Amino acid sequence: MENGHIGRVTAPTSAYGLRLDQKGNNGKKFTDSSSPYKSCKEKSLLLSFCSWYVVIQEVPTFEATRSLPMIDLSRLEAFVSGPALMEAYLPRGLGLRATIALVGLGALYVFGLVFYRLFLSPLAKFPGPKLAAVTGWYELYYDVIRKGKYLYEIEKMHDKYGPIVRINPYELSIRDPEYYDELYVSGSVRPTDRYKGFVDGVVDFEGSHLATIEHDLHRKRRKPLDPYFSRAGVTKLEPMVADLCEKLIIERFGSLRGTGKVVRLDHAFTAFSGDVINRLCIDDPPNLVDDPEFSPAWFDLFHSGIVSLPLFMGLPWLIHLIRLIPERILARLDARSQTFNKFKLMCDDHLQVAKREKAASGYKGSTLSGGRLTLFRHIINSDLASEFTDERLSKEAQVLIGSGTITTAGTMAFIVYYIASNPAIKKRLQEELKPVMADYPRTKPTWAQLEKVPYLQALIKETLRLSYGTMHRRPRVSPKQPLQFKQWVIPAGIPVGMSAYFAHRDPRIFPRPQEFIPERWLGNVTIEMSRNFIPFSRGSRHCLGMNLAYCEVNYIIAALFRPGGAEFDLFETDETDVIPVHDLIVPLPRLDSKGVRVIFH
């Protein structure tokens, strides 16, 4: 750990991500006569502001400071016994007594904050580590520095403290699958809000249904989206999904047979899922599957965004800071921002065209005559259009396209690995697919027909169990009434979260939970297994795209592993390329993975 220097006191500052260097002007000390700060207020004010701003924001407890470098006490003694030296570092017009008073007030504030969080907060009565109760930097360290590892610390907390723990100054975590349906309820049971601290850091999608905090407003914003993602709505989309699946499996993968080319299936599946959701949402979308390399920039756009999520969630003000940076400068700093800007412009252009067409037609109802009605044309031409500003519609488009791409593609890559790496699983699947896939692609099965293939459904369920859907806790707030969990009364307004990771790996419900065993979903599926299976969450805020994801995965896996289909071998790919080990809201395998790679022959 680097040490910064303020005066003659050696002070560790990198724990706060801030370095205050004693030296400037090519290494000369600020006390040197050549220093432009020798007698200026600016230096002292800057040091005072920076140091106190950081301290006041979050103060580590004694436990956190034990690993920090020791202060040189001999220098400290010389410093405090040298009034003249101290005066040199004080702002003009601010005497020693005033400075000591300010320091004292700062220390009093910090003490009061720590005392409140430990003893007076509504969460003070709940068990958990004191350091987590005092500061959010504890969580930030594990999620930003350790790349999404706080979930495993929460698991240790539950092992030590029990089924309910305080995981930061503001939140509780519960590990009890029996309570899941008590926390994640429909609106008819009670209103449920999102936790603002969670929403603020989910990139820059304020105003979308996903980032809407208040229960009634969320219901209003989600209502026009529900018909498109319902079972009936997705059934209408089947021909489009089936055609895109044929394009990927028959045309693109077929053209790669015998070439010896290494193909990244995670790129291919991300392109496929992107094409599906793009066609649902907007006119004239890009054809990602047609790209010779399956549009790796599209994959990188979402992957890099996922990796940065914990930082933005821990320090949400960074999002507002980035907004101030001109796009041309961002493009120089990170070329991937250009991909995002193109993506954003694509959404904006579609929305503006749809609005102009509505204005020209004078249409007042819910549909326009002629042409394919995309999701956002439907919204713009509905009676609810007045609630959707241009900015909010654009963010809604970005949310739906983003969330409908990366998680579904990850599920496909996961299941393909386990089928391809286990000949017995592959053989059994192919045998069960024979009746419905015998004449493919001349005759395409329906989604309903594929759902009647038991082993295919068992494979999909076991994949979702081990890939989790969303690994991160989903904090919910009961804004009006307290919640009862065992002997604990949780005050209204307190965010409480639960994770699919705990439910899906419960050894009491799923023996040998870390193993991929699709047979567990055949035959007698217990009530407890169904209760613990929550890859899409439940309640009024369950995953909007659940039906579309199931439809896509069924078509892709059936077409890829049908009898007589293209054969391929895994290339330098193992279990670590698919098993999630980083909880970055979206679960990811090891970050240096090169994906699920295959060679068609």
XYZ file of C-alpha atoms in Angstrom:
601
model
C 0.000 0.000 0.000
C 1.344 3.427 -0.962
C 1.681 6.161 1.615
C 0.797 9.755 0.948
C 2.456 12.548 2.935
C 0.780 15.534 4.501
C 3.288 17.720 6.269
C 5.607 15.399 8.173
C 2.955 12.854 9.101
C 3.040 9.632 7.133
C -0.627 8.896 6.425
C -2.045 5.938 4.523
C -4.502 7.232 1.979
C -4.838 4.542 -0.665
C -7.498 2.822 1.442
C -9.748 5.679 0.335
C -8.585 5.708 -3.260
C -6.993 9.143 -2.790
C -3.320 10.166 -2.841
C -2.239 13.465 -1.355
C 1.429 13.877 -2.206
C 3.700 16.107 -0.176
C 5.916 16.768 -3.145
C 5.316 18.808 -6.281
C 7.295 20.858 -8.790
C 9.514 18.015 -9.978
C 9.850 16.429 -6.582
C 10.492 19.542 -4.503
C 8.700 19.756 -1.183
C 5.916 22.272 -0.829
C 7.981 23.962 1.885
C 10.642 24.754 -0.724
C 10.836 28.419 -1.677
C 10.110 27.503 -5.277
C 6.735 26.023 -4.405
C 3.822 28.101 -5.687
C 1.774 26.895 -2.675
C 4.121 28.050 0.084
C 1.845 30.757 1.439
C -1.352 30.213 -0.499
C -4.710 29.276 0.930
C -5.436 26.975 -1.987
C -3.131 24.167 -0.877
C -4.330 24.078 2.701
C -7.959 24.336 1.716
C -7.546 21.598 -0.875
C -5.868 19.263 1.589
C -8.431 20.027 4.277
C -11.372 19.547 1.945
C -10.100 16.340 0.348
C -9.078 14.674 3.574
C -12.229 15.594 5.499
C -14.540 14.825 2.586
C -13.159 11.325 2.380
C -13.208 10.766 6.130
C -16.731 12.078 6.578
C -18.075 9.912 3.759
C -17.025 6.611 5.302
C -14.761 5.950 8.262
C -13.178 2.521 8.787
C -13.456 1.000 12.210
C -10.530 -0.095 14.339
C -10.628 -3.533 12.754
C -10.134 -1.995 9.300
C -7.168 0.115 10.361
C -5.082 -2.710 11.801
C -3.742 -3.572 8.350
C -2.704 0.004 7.581
C 0.928 1.198 7.827
C 2.038 2.518 11.211
C 2.523 6.265 11.622
C 6.059 7.352 12.434
C 5.504 8.621 16.007
C 8.846 10.403 16.166
C 7.832 12.507 13.195
C 4.404 13.029 14.660
C 5.948 14.290 17.914
C 8.190 16.679 16.015
C 5.220 17.860 14.036
C 2.927 18.646 16.940
C 5.756 20.223 18.952
C 6.667 22.619 16.175
C 4.065 25.427 16.179
C 5.907 27.336 13.499
C 5.850 24.304 11.227
C 2.161 23.784 11.835
C 1.393 27.427 11.173
C 3.049 27.078 7.763
C 0.376 24.556 6.831
C -2.621 26.477 8.156
C -4.733 28.636 5.844
C -4.245 32.361 6.299
C -6.764 33.801 8.707
C -7.379 30.413 10.319
C -5.520 30.033 13.579
C -4.336 26.926 15.335
C -7.285 26.921 17.717
C -9.796 27.200 14.887
C -8.115 24.346 13.056
C -8.180 22.175 16.168
C -11.860 23.041 16.588
C -12.600 21.972 13.016
C -10.689 18.742 13.521
C -12.615 18.152 16.710
C -15.946 18.746 14.997
C -14.978 16.326 12.251
C -13.965 13.703 14.776
C -17.204 14.253 16.679
C -19.221 13.792 13.487
C -17.396 10.573 12.668
C -17.857 9.277 16.194
C -21.547 10.172 16.087
C -22.029 8.435 12.738
C -20.335 5.256 13.935
C -22.241 5.338 17.231
C -25.563 5.811 15.427
C -24.972 2.962 12.996
C -23.863 0.573 15.721
C -26.361 1.421 18.459
C -29.210 3.701 17.327
C -29.978 2.644 13.748
C -33.177 0.613 13.141
C -30.803 -2.127 11.958
C -28.640 -2.075 15.095
C -30.503 -5.020 16.629
C -29.766 -7.356 13.709
C -26.697 -9.624 13.809
C -23.721 -9.189 11.526
C -20.110 -7.990 11.451
C -19.567 -4.555 12.978
C -17.371 -3.388 10.137
C -20.135 -4.058 7.606
C -22.595 -2.187 9.838
C -20.350 0.881 10.028
C -19.224 1.352 6.425
C -20.148 0.487 2.862
C -16.465 0.325 1.932
C -16.392 -3.228 3.277
C -18.773 -4.359 0.535
C -17.118 -2.128 -2.041
C -13.770 -3.812 -1.441
C -15.096 -7.308 -2.138
C -17.204 -6.293 -5.128
C -14.801 -3.865 -6.831
C -11.285 -4.908 -5.805
C -12.110 -8.622 -5.518
C -14.469 -8.495 -8.512
C -17.858 -9.550 -7.224
C -16.934 -11.676 -4.220
C -19.134 -10.088 -1.552
C -21.799 -12.743 -2.055
C -19.403 -15.321 -0.633
C -18.732 -13.084 2.372
C -22.477 -12.845 2.922
C -22.596 -16.635 2.814
C -19.969 -16.740 5.574
C -21.999 -14.208 7.584
C -25.062 -16.435 7.391
C -22.989 -19.440 8.437
C -21.799 -17.503 11.490
C -24.756 -15.308 12.487
C -27.822 -17.162 11.218
C -30.565 -16.763 8.586
C -30.788 -12.955 8.821
C -27.753 -10.646 8.803
C -26.955 -6.987 8.370
C -24.645 -6.782 5.360
C -24.015 -3.007 5.196
C -25.225 0.109 7.028
C -28.594 -0.009 5.275
C -29.500 -3.566 4.166
C -30.439 -6.989 5.473
C -29.931 -10.372 3.832
C -32.086 -13.427 4.504
C -31.092 -17.015 3.732
C -34.259 -19.037 4.178
C -36.031 -20.402 1.075
C -39.307 -20.708 2.976
C -39.412 -16.916 3.304
C -38.887 -16.170 -0.394
C -42.578 -16.012 -1.271
C -43.154 -13.792 1.765
C -40.667 -11.205 0.551
C -41.251 -11.308 -3.211
C -45.021 -10.891 -3.420
C -47.547 -9.667 -5.951
C -49.110 -6.242 -5.705
C -52.343 -7.743 -4.395
C -50.538 -8.799 -1.195
C -48.727 -5.529 -0.511
C -46.816 -2.866 -2.456
C -43.127 -3.574 -2.967
C -40.555 -0.916 -3.845
C -37.069 -1.312 -5.219
C -34.195 -0.180 -3.033
C -32.964 3.206 -4.267
C -29.373 2.399 -3.313
C -29.500 -0.555 -5.689
C -31.161 1.299 -8.549
C -28.859 4.346 -8.434
C -25.857 2.313 -9.481
C -27.433 0.191 -12.230
C -25.742 2.251 -14.896
C -27.757 5.146 -16.340
C -31.255 3.763 -16.867
C -33.238 6.033 -14.552
C -36.871 6.109 -15.619
C -36.988 2.642 -17.165
C -39.349 0.094 -15.645
C -36.342 -1.836 -14.317
C -35.033 1.173 -12.384
C -38.403 2.434 -11.142
C -38.492 2.508 -7.352
C -42.110 3.155 -6.385
C -44.539 0.230 -6.670
C -47.495 1.877 -8.408
C -45.321 3.765 -10.894
C -43.463 0.550 -11.732
C -46.757 -1.223 -12.392
C -47.859 1.621 -14.675
C -44.593 1.585 -16.635
C -44.479 -2.179 -16.979
C -48.110 -2.631 -18.022
C -47.654 -1.831 -21.756
C -44.649 -4.189 -21.906
C -46.323 -7.237 -20.372
C -48.396 -8.319 -23.417
C -45.296 -8.602 -25.592
C -43.481 -10.829 -23.086
C -46.425 -12.911 -21.895
C -46.761 -16.536 -22.939
C -49.288 -15.567 -25.598
C -47.115 -12.698 -26.809
C -43.987 -14.840 -27.163
C -45.983 -17.553 -28.952
C -46.736 -14.977 -31.656
C -42.991 -14.359 -31.971
C -42.141 -18.036 -32.509
C -41.806 -17.833 -36.312
C -39.263 -15.026 -35.970
C -37.296 -16.906 -33.277
C -37.395 -20.134 -35.322
C -36.162 -18.383 -38.480
C -33.254 -16.727 -36.678
C -32.391 -20.056 -35.053
C -32.296 -21.736 -38.469
C -30.100 -18.946 -39.794
C -27.569 -19.456 -36.997
C -27.562 -23.264 -36.799
C -28.073 -24.265 -40.437
C -26.513 -21.394 -42.380
C -23.772 -19.976 -40.175
C -22.671 -23.059 -38.241
C -23.183 -25.208 -41.338
C -20.796 -22.999 -43.307
C -18.099 -23.557 -40.672
C -18.066 -27.353 -40.945
C -14.676 -28.708 -41.900
C -12.976 -25.304 -41.873
C -11.062 -25.937 -38.651
C -12.019 -22.471 -37.474
C -12.358 -21.940 -33.717
C -15.778 -20.472 -32.947
C -16.736 -18.691 -29.735
C -20.258 -19.856 -29.021
C -20.788 -17.168 -26.388
C -20.277 -14.586 -29.151
C -22.602 -16.461 -31.505
C -25.356 -16.821 -28.910
C -25.049 -13.177 -27.843
C -25.495 -12.171 -31.485
C -28.531 -14.465 -31.805
C -30.222 -13.184 -28.632
C -29.430 -9.628 -29.687
C -31.079 -10.184 -33.064
C -34.203 -11.605 -31.403
C -34.725 -8.768 -28.919
C -33.738 -6.104 -31.472
C -36.392 -7.342 -33.900
C -38.947 -7.326 -31.137
C -38.166 -3.746 -30.114
C -37.091 -1.713 -33.149
C -37.320 -1.359 -36.935
C -34.410 -2.159 -39.237
C -32.170 -3.710 -36.544
C -28.585 -4.801 -37.234
C -28.026 -8.403 -38.328
C -25.524 -9.458 -35.685
C -25.465 -13.146 -36.645
C -24.339 -12.234 -40.175
C -21.032 -10.843 -38.939
C -18.163 -13.248 -39.798
C -17.008 -13.241 -36.161
C -20.530 -13.016 -34.683
C -20.231 -9.351 -33.687
C -17.698 -9.573 -30.834
C -18.100 -5.825 -30.178
C -21.728 -6.501 -29.213
C -20.584 -9.098 -26.673
C -17.800 -6.841 -25.363
C -20.235 -3.949 -24.913
C -22.327 -5.870 -22.392
C -19.479 -7.815 -20.811
C -17.486 -4.670 -20.004
C -20.633 -2.997 -18.691
C -21.318 -5.906 -16.351
C -17.781 -5.864 -14.966
C -18.088 -2.148 -14.137
C -21.484 -2.435 -12.401
C -20.182 -2.945 -8.820
C -18.104 0.235 -9.040
C -21.094 2.301 -10.167
C -23.325 0.721 -7.536
C -20.810 1.498 -4.803
C -20.093 5.006 -6.092
C -23.203 6.027 -8.065
C -22.043 9.637 -8.369
C -19.492 8.390 -10.921
C -22.319 7.953 -13.408
C -23.223 11.625 -13.147
C -19.557 12.546 -13.504
C -19.201 10.473 -16.670
C -22.253 12.214 -18.122
C -20.260 15.459 -18.097
C -17.478 14.028 -20.279
C -18.000 14.830 -23.985
C -18.582 11.764 -26.146
C -15.562 12.490 -28.338
C -13.304 12.337 -25.267
C -14.957 9.156 -24.023
C -14.334 7.577 -27.406
C -10.621 8.314 -27.047
C -10.502 6.973 -23.504
C -12.402 3.780 -24.321
C -13.259 2.703 -27.849
C -16.084 0.531 -26.488
C -18.036 3.689 -25.700
C -18.446 4.183 -29.458
C -20.274 0.856 -29.652
C -22.591 1.951 -26.866
C -23.233 5.304 -28.542
C -24.147 3.541 -31.792
C -26.465 1.283 -29.820
C -28.082 4.289 -28.125
C -28.452 6.186 -31.409
C -30.054 3.120 -32.990
C -32.718 3.128 -30.259
C -33.212 6.907 -30.436
C -33.589 6.910 -34.238
C -36.257 4.208 -34.164
C -38.257 6.052 -31.526
C -38.134 9.350 -33.431
C -39.244 7.704 -36.693
C -42.164 6.049 -34.908
C -43.192 9.373 -33.341
C -43.066 11.203 -36.671
C -45.185 8.529 -38.338
C -47.757 8.740 -35.564
C -47.926 12.530 -35.868
C -48.353 12.298 -39.656
C -51.121 9.712 -39.435
C -53.002 11.355 -36.589
C -53.586 7.908 -35.148
C -55.148 7.776 -31.681
C -55.475 4.067 -30.923
C -53.152 1.242 -29.940
C -51.969 0.080 -33.393
C -51.046 1.508 -36.767
C -52.312 0.001 -39.998
C -49.732 -1.701 -42.144
C -46.231 -2.849 -41.328
C -44.830 -4.776 -38.395
C -45.669 -3.292 -35.025
C -42.566 -3.283 -32.832
C -42.769 -2.994 -29.075
C -41.898 0.695 -29.065
C -44.274 1.520 -31.904
C -46.945 -0.113 -29.766
C -46.034 2.061 -26.765
C -45.830 5.295 -28.760
C -49.205 4.619 -30.357
C -50.916 3.553 -27.156
C -53.032 5.590 -24.773
C -50.096 5.535 -22.329
C -47.716 7.373 -24.650
C -47.925 10.634 -22.704
C -46.165 8.955 -19.754
C -43.159 8.077 -21.927
C -40.754 10.932 -22.614
C -38.145 10.572 -25.357
C -35.392 10.041 -22.814
C -37.334 7.444 -20.857
C -38.328 5.536 -23.978
C -34.707 5.458 -25.085
C -33.580 4.112 -21.724
C -36.376 1.529 -21.746
C -35.167 0.329 -25.134
C -31.594 0.052 -23.900
C -32.663 -1.872 -20.783
C -34.782 -4.383 -22.676
C -32.209 -4.986 -25.384
C -29.362 -5.275 -22.890
C -31.100 -7.516 -20.369
C -32.604 -9.640 -23.147
C -29.208 -10.411 -24.637
C -26.409 -11.347 -22.272
C -28.173 -13.553 -19.697
C -29.953 -15.692 -22.297
C -26.744 -16.120 -24.270
C -24.890 -17.171 -21.114
C -27.522 -19.813 -20.407
C -27.087 -21.248 -23.908
C -23.292 -21.411 -23.627
C -23.590 -23.103 -20.220
C -25.928 -25.866 -21.385
C -23.967 -26.497 -24.592
C -20.786 -27.078 -22.602
C -22.352 -29.724 -20.355
C -24.032 -31.544 -23.235
C -20.929 -31.486 -25.438
C -18.619 -32.597 -22.614
C -20.776 -35.582 -21.605
C -21.433 -38.168 -24.370
C -24.108 -39.940 -22.310
C -26.098 -36.731 -21.878
C -25.751 -35.898 -25.572
C -26.858 -39.367 -26.686
C -29.947 -39.375 -24.475
C -30.959 -35.889 -25.627
C -30.606 -36.806 -29.302
C -32.754 -39.893 -28.828
C -35.550 -37.876 -27.244
C -35.340 -35.193 -29.942
C -35.819 -37.649 -32.830
C -39.636 -37.488 -33.006
C -39.871 -33.678 -33.127
C -36.673 -32.852 -35.049
C -36.619 -35.637 -37.666
C -37.551 -33.357 -40.584
C -35.825 -30.163 -39.400
C -35.544 -27.540 -40.875
C -38.243 -28.331 -43.460
C -40.619 -28.846 -40.571
C -39.983 -26.797 -37.472
C -41.419 -27.845 -34.114
C -43.374 -25.421 -31.999
C -42.185 -24.259 -28.604
C -45.047 -26.220 -27.038
C -43.823 -29.411 -28.743
C -40.279 -28.884 -27.494
C -41.580 -28.413 -23.964
C -42.872 -31.993 -24.133
C -39.333 -33.385 -24.504
C -38.639 -34.272 -20.841
C -34.861 -34.533 -20.984
C -34.512 -31.228 -22.836
C -36.547 -29.511 -20.125
C -34.500 -31.213 -17.389
C -31.289 -29.955 -19.005
C -32.625 -26.406 -19.206
C -33.766 -26.427 -15.578
C -30.478 -27.801 -14.279
C -28.627 -25.177 -16.316
C -30.732 -22.391 -14.818
C -30.183 -23.835 -11.344
C -26.392 -23.680 -11.661
C -26.189 -20.457 -13.681
C -28.682 -18.756 -11.317
C -30.205 -16.250 -13.745
C -29.182 -13.415 -11.446
C -26.712 -14.313 -8.725
C -26.928 -11.028 -6.837
C -29.395 -10.408 -4.039
C -32.559 -8.615 -5.120
C -33.287 -6.043 -2.387
C -36.941 -5.169 -1.854
C -38.563 -2.567 0.376
C -41.947 -2.782 2.075
C -42.666 0.963 2.231
C -45.726 0.935 4.467
C -45.769 -2.090 6.735
C -43.120 -3.941 8.758
C -42.161 -7.496 7.841
C -42.038 -10.433 10.224
C -39.236 -12.975 9.835
C -39.227 -15.566 12.596
C -38.697 -13.582 15.827
C -37.417 -10.524 13.965
C -39.575 -7.515 13.109
C -38.119 -5.691 10.104
C -39.185 -2.014 10.117
C -40.995 -0.590 7.098
C -38.656 1.014 4.595
C -35.690 -1.302 5.285
C -34.297 -3.038 2.165
C -34.153 -6.835 2.429
C -32.566 -9.102 -0.166
C -32.350 -12.805 -0.972
C -30.170 -14.582 -3.535
C -30.933 -17.439 -5.915
C -27.394 -18.640 -5.212
C -28.394 -19.771 -1.710
C -31.694 -21.344 -2.783
C -30.215 -23.189 -5.768
C -27.319 -24.640 -3.782
C -29.259 -25.800 -0.725
C -27.998 -29.374 -0.117
C -31.170 -30.286 1.765
C -33.188 -29.721 -1.409
C -30.600 -30.472 -4.104
C -28.184 -33.241 -3.020
C -24.658 -32.691 -4.396
C -25.728 -29.174 -5.351
C -22.483 -28.248 -7.125
C -22.894 -31.069 -9.682
C -24.744 -30.901 -12.995
C -27.392 -33.631 -12.642
C -30.340 -33.055 -15.018
C -31.946 -36.316 -13.909
C -32.957 -34.646 -10.640
C -35.715 -32.856 -12.618
C -37.189 -36.079 -13.991
C -39.836 -38.040 -12.148
C -40.696 -36.799 -8.692
C -40.019 -33.062 -8.560
C -40.802 -32.053 -4.983
C -42.610 -28.942 -3.828
C -39.372 -27.818 -2.167
C -37.456 -28.105 -5.460
C -40.017 -25.942 -7.234
C -40.004 -23.473 -4.341
C -36.204 -23.142 -4.412
C -36.030 -22.747 -8.196
C -36.005 -18.964 -8.709
C -33.785 -18.009 -11.689
C -36.335 -15.382 -12.786
C -37.370 -14.246 -9.300
C -41.044 -13.990 -8.313
C -43.609 -11.424 -7.331
C -44.638 -8.186 -9.007
C -41.105 -7.535 -10.261
C -40.215 -10.953 -11.656
C -38.129 -11.069 -14.839
C -40.080 -9.627 -17.756
C -38.255 -11.733 -20.370
C -38.700 -15.179 -18.801
C -40.940 -16.621 -21.538
C -38.795 -15.255 -24.351
C -35.665 -16.734 -22.763
C -37.264 -20.186 -22.449
C -38.417 -20.035 -26.063
C -34.965 -19.088 -27.390
C -33.084 -21.709 -25.376
C -35.491 -24.491 -26.402
C -35.105 -23.723 -30.102
C -31.309 -23.331 -30.059
C -30.539 -26.494 -28.078
C -33.009 -28.641 -30.027
C -31.643 -27.460 -33.389
C -27.985 -27.707 -32.393
C -28.165 -31.229 -30.930
C -30.771 -32.749 -33.233
C -29.865 -36.167 -34.692
C -27.886 -35.688 -37.893
C -26.965 -32.121 -37.055
C -23.537 -30.516 -37.331
C -20.951 -32.217 -35.139
C -18.422 -30.214 -33.172
C -15.791 -30.644 -30.482
C -14.962 -28.366 -27.588
C -11.686 -26.489 -28.044
C -9.627 -25.654 -24.929
C -12.793 -25.215 -22.878
C -13.514 -26.585 -19.423
C -15.971 -26.128 -16.572
C -14.285 -22.939 -15.356
C -15.377 -21.245 -18.584
C -19.050 -21.509 -17.614
C -19.379 -21.885 -13.813
C -20.193 -18.456 -12.289
C -17.650 -17.282 -9.720
C -18.151 -13.496 -9.930
C -21.375 -11.920 -8.677
C -21.433 -8.790 -10.829
C -25.244 -8.532 -10.717
C -25.092 -10.817 -13.749
C -23.062 -13.926 -12.813
C -19.837 -14.440 -14.755
C -17.214 -17.209 -14.894
C -13.536 -16.411 -14.430
C -12.851 -13.065 -16.063
C -9.904 -14.294 -18.137
C -12.045 -16.977 -19.792
C -11.977 -17.112 -23.584
C -15.520 -18.426 -23.646
C -17.001 -21.697 -24.876
C -15.000 -22.453 -28.016
C -15.707 -25.210 -30.527
C -14.564 -26.526 -33.908
C -17.213 -27.821 -36.334
C -16.387 -30.889 -38.424
